[in-house]
Short mmCIF file of C-alpha atoms in Angstrom, two decimals:
data_model
loop_
_atom_site.label_atom_id
_atom_site.label_comp_id
_atom_site.label_asym_id
_atom_site.label_seq_id
_atom_site.Cartn_x
_atom_site.Cartn_y
_atom_site.Cartn_z
CA UNK A 402 -4.04 -3.00 14.73
CA UNK A 403 -2.11 -5.07 17.29
CA UNK A 404 -3.15 -8.24 15.46
CA UNK A 405 -1.61 -6.93 12.22
CA UNK A 406 1.61 -5.94 14.00
CA UNK A 407 1.84 -9.45 15.46
CA UNK A 408 1.30 -10.94 12.00
CA UNK A 409 4.01 -8.70 10.52
CA UNK A 410 6.45 -9.91 13.17
CA UNK A 411 5.41 -13.57 12.91
CA UNK A 412 5.79 -13.61 9.11
CA UNK A 413 9.17 -11.87 9.20
CA UNK A 414 7.77 -8.92 7.25
CA UNK A 415 9.05 -6.23 9.66
CA UNK A 416 12.79 -5.83 9.05
CA UNK A 417 15.38 -3.79 10.97
CA UNK A 418 18.56 -2.43 9.34
CA UNK A 419 19.41 0.27 6.79
CA UNK A 420 17.05 0.38 3.82
CA UNK A 421 16.56 2.43 0.66
CA UNK A 422 12.81 2.96 0.31
CA UNK A 423 11.10 3.21 -3.08
CA UNK A 424 10.59 6.92 -2.32
CA UNK A 425 14.38 7.40 -2.29
CA UNK A 426 14.40 7.99 1.46
CA UNK A 427 16.43 5.86 3.88
CA UNK A 428 15.00 4.08 6.93
CA UNK A 429 16.00 1.84 9.82
CA UNK A 430 12.81 -0.22 9.36
CA UNK A 431 11.38 -1.87 6.25
CA UNK A 432 8.09 -3.67 5.78
CA UNK A 433 8.41 -6.54 3.32
CA UNK A 434 4.65 -7.16 3.26
CA UNK A 435 5.11 -9.79 0.55
CA UNK A 436 6.23 -12.14 3.35
CA UNK A 437 2.92 -11.58 5.14
CA UNK A 438 0.79 -11.60 1.98
CA UNK A 439 2.38 -14.87 0.80
CA UNK A 440 0.37 -16.56 3.56
CA UNK A 441 -3.31 -16.33 2.59
CA UNK A 442 -4.66 -16.84 6.13
CA UNK A 443 -2.40 -14.08 7.44
CA UNK A 444 -3.40 -11.74 4.60
CA UNK A 445 -7.06 -12.44 5.35
CA UNK A 446 -6.58 -11.78 9.07
CA UNK A 447 -4.49 -8.63 8.56
CA UNK A 448 -7.12 -7.06 6.29
CA UNK A 449 -10.33 -8.31 7.98
CA UNK A 450 -10.66 -5.27 10.25
CA UNK A 451 -9.97 -2.92 7.32
CA UNK A 452 -12.75 -4.59 5.31
CA UNK A 453 -15.16 -4.38 8.24
CA UNK A 454 -14.50 -0.64 8.57
CA UNK A 455 -15.06 -0.17 4.84
CA UNK A 456 -18.36 -2.12 5.03
CA UNK A 457 -19.58 0.27 7.74
CA UNK A 458 -18.54 3.41 5.85
CA UNK A 459 -21.38 5.45 4.25
CA UNK A 460 -19.80 5.16 0.77
CA UNK A 461 -19.49 1.35 0.92
CA UNK A 462 -22.47 0.67 -1.33
CA UNK A 463 -21.15 3.02 -4.01
CA UNK A 464 -17.74 1.37 -4.43
CA UNK A 465 -17.33 -0.39 -7.79
CA UNK A 466 -13.90 -2.02 -7.48
CA UNK A 467 -10.52 -2.13 -5.76
CA UNK A 468 -7.27 -1.18 -7.50
CA UNK A 469 -3.73 -1.79 -6.33
CA UNK A 470 -0.59 -0.22 -7.74
CA UNK A 471 1.86 -2.94 -8.82
CA UNK A 472 3.68 -4.58 -7.20
CA UNK A 473 2.84 -4.15 -3.54
CA UNK A 474 -0.84 -3.37 -3.96
CA UNK A 475 -1.80 -6.34 -6.14
CA UNK A 476 -2.40 -8.92 -3.40
CA UNK A 477 -3.82 -6.32 -1.01
CA UNK A 478 -6.35 -5.25 -3.66
CA UNK A 479 -7.23 -8.88 -4.37
CA UNK A 480 -7.77 -9.72 -0.70
CA UNK A 481 -9.86 -6.60 -0.02
CA UNK A 482 -11.89 -7.29 -3.16
CA UNK A 483 -12.37 -10.91 -2.13
CA UNK A 484 -13.57 -9.99 1.35
CA UNK A 485 -15.87 -7.23 0.07
CA UNK A 486 -17.14 -9.12 -2.98
CA UNK A 487 -15.73 -6.52 -5.40
CA UNK A 488 -13.64 -6.85 -8.56
CA UNK A 489 -9.93 -6.24 -7.94
CA UNK A 490 -7.57 -4.91 -10.61
CA UNK A 491 -4.10 -3.41 -10.64
CA UNK A 492 -2.27 -0.55 -12.28
CA UNK A 493 1.29 -1.01 -13.47
CA UNK A 494 4.07 1.13 -14.81
CA UNK A 495 4.40 1.32 -18.58
CA UNK A 496 7.59 1.77 -20.56
CA UNK A 497 7.53 5.50 -19.79
CA UNK A 498 7.31 4.80 -16.04
CA UNK A 499 3.74 6.14 -15.68
CA UNK A 500 0.94 4.10 -14.10
CA UNK A 501 -1.49 2.63 -16.60
CA UNK A 502 -4.19 0.00 -16.90
CA UNK A 503 -3.27 -2.97 -19.07
CA UNK A 504 -4.42 -6.59 -19.45
CA UNK A 505 -7.94 -5.47 -20.38
CA UNK A 506 -8.55 -3.70 -17.05
CA UNK A 507 -10.82 -0.65 -17.21
CA UNK A 508 -11.93 2.28 -15.11
CA UNK A 509 -15.04 3.98 -16.43
CA UNK A 510 -16.37 7.47 -15.71
CA UNK A 511 -18.29 7.56 -12.44
CA UNK A 512 -16.86 4.33 -11.04
CA UNK A 513 -15.65 4.62 -7.45
CA UNK A 514 -12.52 2.75 -6.44
CA UNK A 515 -10.68 1.86 -3.27
CA UNK A 516 -6.94 2.17 -3.81
CA UNK A 517 -5.17 -0.63 -1.92
CA UNK A 518 -1.49 -0.58 -0.94
CA UNK A 519 0.86 -2.70 1.12
CA UNK A 520 2.85 0.15 2.73
CA UNK A 521 2.30 3.90 2.57
CA UNK A 522 5.28 6.15 3.23
CA UNK A 523 5.18 9.24 1.00
CA UNK A 524 2.01 8.47 -0.96
CA UNK A 525 3.73 8.52 -4.35
CA UNK A 526 2.21 5.25 -5.67
CA UNK A 527 -1.33 5.88 -4.49
CA UNK A 528 -1.10 9.44 -5.83
CA UNK A 529 -0.09 8.16 -9.26
CA UNK A 530 -2.86 5.57 -9.16
CA UNK A 531 -5.41 8.24 -8.19
CA UNK A 532 -4.24 10.48 -11.04
CA UNK A 533 -4.68 7.57 -13.46
CA UNK A 534 -8.23 6.87 -12.24
CA UNK A 535 -9.18 10.55 -12.39
CA UNK A 536 -7.75 10.86 -15.93
CA UNK A 537 -10.21 8.12 -16.95
CA UNK A 538 -13.16 9.84 -15.25
CA UNK A 539 -13.28 7.41 -12.31
CA UNK A 540 -13.20 8.50 -8.67
CA UNK A 541 -11.21 7.50 -5.60
CA UNK A 542 -13.61 6.60 -2.78
CA UNK A 543 -11.05 5.46 -0.19
CA UNK A 544 -7.50 4.36 0.47
CA UNK A 545 -6.61 1.17 2.35
CA UNK A 546 -3.27 -0.38 3.30
CA UNK A 547 -1.58 -2.94 5.50
CA UNK A 548 1.01 -0.54 6.99
CA UNK A 549 0.71 3.23 7.31
CA UNK A 550 4.16 4.66 8.03
CA UNK A 551 3.36 8.00 6.43
CA UNK A 552 4.30 10.23 9.37
CA UNK A 553 1.20 12.37 9.07
CA UNK A 554 1.09 12.93 5.31
CA UNK A 555 -2.48 13.95 4.49
CA UNK A 556 -4.76 11.53 2.68
CA UNK A 557 -7.68 13.31 0.94
CA UNK A 558 -10.12 10.35 1.14
CA UNK A 559 -11.39 8.05 3.86
CA UNK A 560 -8.30 6.08 4.96
CA UNK A 561 -8.29 2.52 6.29
CA UNK A 562 -4.86 1.28 7.44
CA UNK A 563 -4.58 -2.14 9.09
CA UNK A 564 -1.86 -0.67 11.33
CA UNK A 565 0.07 2.54 11.82
CA UNK A 566 3.78 2.23 12.61
CA UNK A 567 6.27 4.93 13.42
CA UNK A 568 9.50 4.34 11.53
CA UNK A 569 12.33 6.82 11.23
CA UNK A 570 13.29 7.84 7.73
CA UNK A 571 15.61 10.43 6.27
CA UNK A 572 16.47 12.10 3.00
CA UNK A 573 19.57 10.31 1.66
CA UNK A 574 21.84 13.28 2.35
CA UNK A 575 20.66 13.42 6.00
CA UNK A 576 20.71 9.68 6.73
CA UNK A 577 22.19 8.92 10.15
CA UNK A 578 22.88 5.33 9.10
CA UNK A 579 24.88 6.42 6.03
CA UNK A 580 26.86 8.78 8.26
CA UNK A 581 27.60 5.82 10.56
CA UNK A 582 28.94 3.84 7.55
CA UNK A 583 26.20 1.19 7.63
CA UNK A 584 25.62 -0.24 4.11
CA UNK A 585 22.19 0.41 2.60
CA UNK A 586 19.96 -2.36 1.19
CA UNK A 587 17.19 -1.83 -1.42
CA UNK A 588 14.60 -4.59 -0.93
CA UNK A 589 11.71 -2.94 -2.84
CA UNK A 590 10.55 -3.43 -6.43
CA UNK A 591 10.45 0.13 -7.78
CA UNK A 592 13.39 1.40 -9.80
CA UNK A 593 14.38 4.87 -8.67
#
């Protein structure tokens, strides 16, 4: 965990300021994991412990593939798949905004997937990805991420975060930084 925090700092992926999160909440800290994941050796190091924990988990031999919600989960899914020797695919939003599999990717009934994310705050993306898999008859075996900043939100599967970080966040109407007149920045990829 400390290794991943050091890598986040070294890569410039841990930002301080006033940020609009993809969940719609505001925060004084933002994790731009793309800056970490852009460096393959850092991505490998940040996720090595996660992969080792997954290898030791009783369900490890039953896992068929890794899936990451676009955008943030794509490289995380790839790196976990690479380290575990599993196929790695991604789900992306269609024209209607719902997660879907495209590009010839498939999830078949009975397949067990690890959902891989960069940062988990509210669980919206992994929840949508899980619903997609379940609608196709596949199962979620585990959830993995680089940064867990979820503040205790329950995860219904085995959960493998590379690090857990406390980061204040507020509903927009309660944001202390807005009340202080500090401009908000939206660095993420999801349209709200």
